[in-house]
PDB file of C-alpha atoms in Angstrom:
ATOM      1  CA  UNK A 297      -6.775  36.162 -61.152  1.00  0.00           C
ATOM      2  CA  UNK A 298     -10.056  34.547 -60.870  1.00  0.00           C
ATOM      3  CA  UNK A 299     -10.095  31.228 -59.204  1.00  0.00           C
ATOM      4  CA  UNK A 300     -11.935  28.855 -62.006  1.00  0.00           C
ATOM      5  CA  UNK A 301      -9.330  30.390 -64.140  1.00  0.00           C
ATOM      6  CA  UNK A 302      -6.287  29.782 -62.042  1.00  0.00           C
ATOM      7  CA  UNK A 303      -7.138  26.197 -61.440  1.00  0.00           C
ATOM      8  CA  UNK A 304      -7.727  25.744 -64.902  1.00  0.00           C
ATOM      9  CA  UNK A 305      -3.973  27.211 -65.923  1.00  0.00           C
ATOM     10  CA  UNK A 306      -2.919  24.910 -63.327  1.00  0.00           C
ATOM     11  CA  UNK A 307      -4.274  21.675 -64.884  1.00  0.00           C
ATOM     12  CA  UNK A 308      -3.242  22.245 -68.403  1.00  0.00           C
ATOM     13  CA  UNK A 309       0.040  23.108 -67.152  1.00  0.00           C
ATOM     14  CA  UNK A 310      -0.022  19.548 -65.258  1.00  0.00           C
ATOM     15  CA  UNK A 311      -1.211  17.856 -68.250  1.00  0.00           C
ATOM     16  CA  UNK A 312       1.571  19.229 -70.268  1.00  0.00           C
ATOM     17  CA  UNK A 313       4.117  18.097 -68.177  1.00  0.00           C
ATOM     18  CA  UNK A 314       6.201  15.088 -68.256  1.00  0.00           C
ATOM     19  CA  UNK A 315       4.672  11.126 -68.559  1.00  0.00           C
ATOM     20  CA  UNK A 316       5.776   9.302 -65.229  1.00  0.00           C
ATOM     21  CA  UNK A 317       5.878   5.891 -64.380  1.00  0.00           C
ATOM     22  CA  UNK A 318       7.578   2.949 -62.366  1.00  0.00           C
ATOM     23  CA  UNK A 319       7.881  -0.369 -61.870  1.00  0.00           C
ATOM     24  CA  UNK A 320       9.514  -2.633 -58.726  1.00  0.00           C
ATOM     25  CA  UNK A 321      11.836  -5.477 -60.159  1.00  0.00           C
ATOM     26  CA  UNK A 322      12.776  -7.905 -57.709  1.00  0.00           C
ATOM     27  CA  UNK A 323      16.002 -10.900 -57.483  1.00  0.00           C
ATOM     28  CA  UNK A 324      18.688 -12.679 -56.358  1.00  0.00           C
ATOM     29  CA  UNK A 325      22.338 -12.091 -56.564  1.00  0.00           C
ATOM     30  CA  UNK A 326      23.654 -13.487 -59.729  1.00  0.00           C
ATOM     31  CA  UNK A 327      20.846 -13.260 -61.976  1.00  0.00           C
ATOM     32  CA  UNK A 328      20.409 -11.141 -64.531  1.00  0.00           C
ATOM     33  CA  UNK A 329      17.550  -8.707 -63.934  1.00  0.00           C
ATOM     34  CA  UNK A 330      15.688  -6.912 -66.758  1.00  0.00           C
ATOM     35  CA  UNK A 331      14.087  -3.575 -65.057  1.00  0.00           C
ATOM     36  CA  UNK A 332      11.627  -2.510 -68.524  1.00  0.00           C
ATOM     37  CA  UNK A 333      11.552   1.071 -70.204  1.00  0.00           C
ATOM     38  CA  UNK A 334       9.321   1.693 -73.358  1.00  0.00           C
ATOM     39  CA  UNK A 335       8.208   4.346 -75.678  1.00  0.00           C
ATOM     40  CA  UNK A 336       6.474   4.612 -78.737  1.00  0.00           C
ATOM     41  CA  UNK A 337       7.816   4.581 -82.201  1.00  0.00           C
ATOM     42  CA  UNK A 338       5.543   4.808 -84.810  1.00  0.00           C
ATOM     43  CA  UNK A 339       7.613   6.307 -87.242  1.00  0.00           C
ATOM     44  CA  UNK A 340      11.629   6.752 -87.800  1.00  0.00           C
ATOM     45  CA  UNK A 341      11.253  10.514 -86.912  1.00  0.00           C
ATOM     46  CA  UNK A 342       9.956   8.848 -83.470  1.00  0.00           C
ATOM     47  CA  UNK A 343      13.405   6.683 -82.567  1.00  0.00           C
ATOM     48  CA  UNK A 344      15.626   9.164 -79.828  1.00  0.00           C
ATOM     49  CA  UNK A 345      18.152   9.380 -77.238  1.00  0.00           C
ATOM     50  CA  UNK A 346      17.889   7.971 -73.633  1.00  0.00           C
ATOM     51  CA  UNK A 347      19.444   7.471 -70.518  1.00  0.00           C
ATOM     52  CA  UNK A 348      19.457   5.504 -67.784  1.00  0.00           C
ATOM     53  CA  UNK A 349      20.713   6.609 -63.861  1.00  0.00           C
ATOM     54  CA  UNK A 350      20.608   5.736 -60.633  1.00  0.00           C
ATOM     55  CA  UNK A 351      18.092   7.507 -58.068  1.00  0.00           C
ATOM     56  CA  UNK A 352      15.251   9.401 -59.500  1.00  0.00           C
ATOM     57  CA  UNK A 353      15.181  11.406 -62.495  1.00  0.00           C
ATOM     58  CA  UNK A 354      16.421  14.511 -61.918  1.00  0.00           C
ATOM     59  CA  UNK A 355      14.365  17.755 -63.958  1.00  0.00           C
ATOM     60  CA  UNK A 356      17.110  16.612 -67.330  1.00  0.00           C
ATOM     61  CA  UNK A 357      19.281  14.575 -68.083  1.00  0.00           C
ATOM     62  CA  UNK A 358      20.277  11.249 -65.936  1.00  0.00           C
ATOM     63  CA  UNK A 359      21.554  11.941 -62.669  1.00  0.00           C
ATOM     64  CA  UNK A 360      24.877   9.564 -62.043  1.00  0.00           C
ATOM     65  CA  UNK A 361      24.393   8.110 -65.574  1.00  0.00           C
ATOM     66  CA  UNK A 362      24.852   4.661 -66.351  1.00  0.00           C
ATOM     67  CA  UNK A 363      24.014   4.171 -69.900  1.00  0.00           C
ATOM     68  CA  UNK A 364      23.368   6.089 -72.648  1.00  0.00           C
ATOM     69  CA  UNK A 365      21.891   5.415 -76.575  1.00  0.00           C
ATOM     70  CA  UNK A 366      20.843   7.482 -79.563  1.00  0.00           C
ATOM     71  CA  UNK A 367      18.445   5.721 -80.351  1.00  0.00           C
ATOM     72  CA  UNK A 368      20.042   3.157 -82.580  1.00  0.00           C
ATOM     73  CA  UNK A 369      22.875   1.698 -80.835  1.00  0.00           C
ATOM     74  CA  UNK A 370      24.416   2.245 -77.147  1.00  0.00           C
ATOM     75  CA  UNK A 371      26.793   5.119 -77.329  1.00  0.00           C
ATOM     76  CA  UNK A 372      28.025   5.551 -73.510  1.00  0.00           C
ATOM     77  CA  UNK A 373      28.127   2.680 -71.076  1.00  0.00           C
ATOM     78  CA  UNK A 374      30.027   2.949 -67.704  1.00  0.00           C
ATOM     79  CA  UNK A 375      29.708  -0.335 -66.504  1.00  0.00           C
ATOM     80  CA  UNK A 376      29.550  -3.916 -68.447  1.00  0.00           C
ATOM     81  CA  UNK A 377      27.165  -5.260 -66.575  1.00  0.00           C
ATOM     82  CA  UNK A 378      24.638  -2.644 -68.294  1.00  0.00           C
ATOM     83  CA  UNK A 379      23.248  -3.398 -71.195  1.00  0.00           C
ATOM     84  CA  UNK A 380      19.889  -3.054 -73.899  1.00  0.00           C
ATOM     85  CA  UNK A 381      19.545  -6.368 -75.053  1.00  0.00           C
ATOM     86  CA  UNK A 382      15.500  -4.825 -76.691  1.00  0.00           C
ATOM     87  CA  UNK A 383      15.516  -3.509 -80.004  1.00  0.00           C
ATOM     88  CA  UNK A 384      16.053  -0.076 -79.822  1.00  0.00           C
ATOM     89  CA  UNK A 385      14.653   1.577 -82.569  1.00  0.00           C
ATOM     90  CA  UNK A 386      11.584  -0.073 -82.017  1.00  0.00           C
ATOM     91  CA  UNK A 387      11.456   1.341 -78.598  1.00  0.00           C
ATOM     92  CA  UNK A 388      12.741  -1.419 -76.252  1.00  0.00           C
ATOM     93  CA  UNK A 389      15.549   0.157 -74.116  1.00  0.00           C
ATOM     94  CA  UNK A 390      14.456  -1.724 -70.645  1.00  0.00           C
ATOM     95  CA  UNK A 391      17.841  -2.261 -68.849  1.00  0.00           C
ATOM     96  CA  UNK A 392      19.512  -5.759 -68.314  1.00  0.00           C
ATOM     97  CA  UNK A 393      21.890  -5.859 -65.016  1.00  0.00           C
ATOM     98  CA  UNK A 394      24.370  -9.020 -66.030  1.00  0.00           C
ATOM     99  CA  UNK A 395      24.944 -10.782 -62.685  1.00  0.00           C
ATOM    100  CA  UNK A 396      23.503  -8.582 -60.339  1.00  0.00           C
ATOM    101  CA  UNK A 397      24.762  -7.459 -56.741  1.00  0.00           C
ATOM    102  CA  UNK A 398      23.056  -6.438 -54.034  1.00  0.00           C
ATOM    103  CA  UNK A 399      25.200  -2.865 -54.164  1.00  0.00           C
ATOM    104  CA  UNK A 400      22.640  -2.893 -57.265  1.00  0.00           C
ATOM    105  CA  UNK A 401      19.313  -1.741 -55.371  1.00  0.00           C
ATOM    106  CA  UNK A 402      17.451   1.284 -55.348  1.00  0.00           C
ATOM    107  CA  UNK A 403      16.238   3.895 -57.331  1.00  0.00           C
ATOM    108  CA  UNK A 404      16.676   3.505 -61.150  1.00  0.00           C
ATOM    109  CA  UNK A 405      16.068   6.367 -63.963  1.00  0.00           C
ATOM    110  CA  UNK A 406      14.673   5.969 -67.653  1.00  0.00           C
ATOM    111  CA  UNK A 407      14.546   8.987 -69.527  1.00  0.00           C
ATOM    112  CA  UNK A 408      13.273   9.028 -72.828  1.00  0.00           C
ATOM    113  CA  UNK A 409      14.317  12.294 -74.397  1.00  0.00           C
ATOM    114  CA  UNK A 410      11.398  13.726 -76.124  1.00  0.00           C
ATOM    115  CA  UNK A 411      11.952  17.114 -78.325  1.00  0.00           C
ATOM    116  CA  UNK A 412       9.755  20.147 -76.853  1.00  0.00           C
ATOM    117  CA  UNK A 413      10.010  21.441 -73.205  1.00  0.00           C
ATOM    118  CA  UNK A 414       9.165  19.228 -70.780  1.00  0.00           C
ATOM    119  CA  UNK A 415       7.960  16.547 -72.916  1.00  0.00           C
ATOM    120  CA  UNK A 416      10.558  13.825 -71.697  1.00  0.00           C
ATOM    121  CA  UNK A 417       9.047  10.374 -70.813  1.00  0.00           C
ATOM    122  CA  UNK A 418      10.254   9.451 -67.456  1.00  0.00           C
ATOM    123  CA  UNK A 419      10.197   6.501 -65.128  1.00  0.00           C
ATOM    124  CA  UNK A 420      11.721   5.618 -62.009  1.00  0.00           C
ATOM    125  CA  UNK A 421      12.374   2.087 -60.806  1.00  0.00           C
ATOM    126  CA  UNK A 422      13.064   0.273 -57.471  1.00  0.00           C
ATOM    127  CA  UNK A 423      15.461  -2.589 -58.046  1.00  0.00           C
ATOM    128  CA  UNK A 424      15.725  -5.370 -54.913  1.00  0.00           C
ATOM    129  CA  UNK A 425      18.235  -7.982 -55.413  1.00  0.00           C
ATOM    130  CA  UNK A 426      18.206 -10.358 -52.424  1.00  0.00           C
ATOM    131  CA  UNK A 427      21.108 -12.859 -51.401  1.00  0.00           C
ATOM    132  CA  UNK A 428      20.441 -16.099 -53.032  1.00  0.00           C
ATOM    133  CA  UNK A 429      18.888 -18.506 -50.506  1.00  0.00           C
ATOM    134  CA  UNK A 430      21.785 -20.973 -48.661  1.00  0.00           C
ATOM    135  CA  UNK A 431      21.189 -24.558 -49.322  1.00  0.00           C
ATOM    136  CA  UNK A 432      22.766 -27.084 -47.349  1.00  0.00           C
ATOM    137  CA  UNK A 433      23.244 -30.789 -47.606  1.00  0.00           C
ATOM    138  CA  UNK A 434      21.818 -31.521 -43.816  1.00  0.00           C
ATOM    139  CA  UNK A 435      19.032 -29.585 -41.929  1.00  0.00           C
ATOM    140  CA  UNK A 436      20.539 -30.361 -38.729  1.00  0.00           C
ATOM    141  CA  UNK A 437      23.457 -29.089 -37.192  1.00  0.00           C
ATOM    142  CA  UNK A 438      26.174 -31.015 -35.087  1.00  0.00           C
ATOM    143  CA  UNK A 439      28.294 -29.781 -32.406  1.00  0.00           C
ATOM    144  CA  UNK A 440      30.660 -32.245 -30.127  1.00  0.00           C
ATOM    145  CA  UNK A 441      31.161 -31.954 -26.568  1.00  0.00           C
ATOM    146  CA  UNK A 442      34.091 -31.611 -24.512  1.00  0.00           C
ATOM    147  CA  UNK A 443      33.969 -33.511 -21.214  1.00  0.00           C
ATOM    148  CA  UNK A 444      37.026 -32.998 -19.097  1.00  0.00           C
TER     149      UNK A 444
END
């Protein structure tokens, strides 16, 4: 094999592969955090199934799945607090976390399942939900002491 040629299998074999991409989404305990995921539609033929897991996406699928649509409507959910709130067909299928915990960090998968070998659109996304800030009525702090 002839090294221009080798290097040049190599690319378009690259360039076929799969469209990666990520975000960081940061909060608080409580909130509800929106961590996006979009793809195109441009036509109805376009609108198709998705999943969302946690950790990074595996080579298929979702890897310990969390959510699932067709496209149109949500057709597996294994929590309540999940939930696309977008408009789906249109391409919105970000994931809302209702009242987030902290066990809710880390690694997030979208995959957008696109027909064809390797043609799925993935993402991965790092999710950091901090304890809400303590407020107290008084800066200071008292202590009494015991004289014997």
């Amino acid at each position: 094999c002839l090294h221009a040629l080798c290097s040049t299998l190599t690319f378009v074999f690259l360039s076929t592969g799969p469209t990666v991409s990520g975000s960081l989404v940061k909060g608080r305990v409580g909130q509800n955090i929106t961590v996006p995921c979009f793809y195109t539609v441009k036509r109805i033929q376009d609108i198709t199934s998705m999943c969302w897991g946690r950790d990074r996406c595996p080579v298929s699928k979702c890897y310990r799945t969390i959510i699932w649509t067709d496209g149109w409507k949500v057709t597996e959910r294994y929590n309540s607090r999940y939930m696309l709130k977008g408009n789906l067909p249109m391409g919105d299928v970000s994931l809302t976390i209702m009242s987030a915990e902290e066990a809710d960090s880390g690694m997030y998968c979208c995959r957008v399942e696109i027909a064809g070998w390797f043609n799925d659109q993935t993402s991965n996304h790092e999710v950091v939900i901090e304890k809400a800030r303590i407020s107290t009525a008084s800066p200071h702090t008292y202590t009494s002491e015991q004289t014997s």
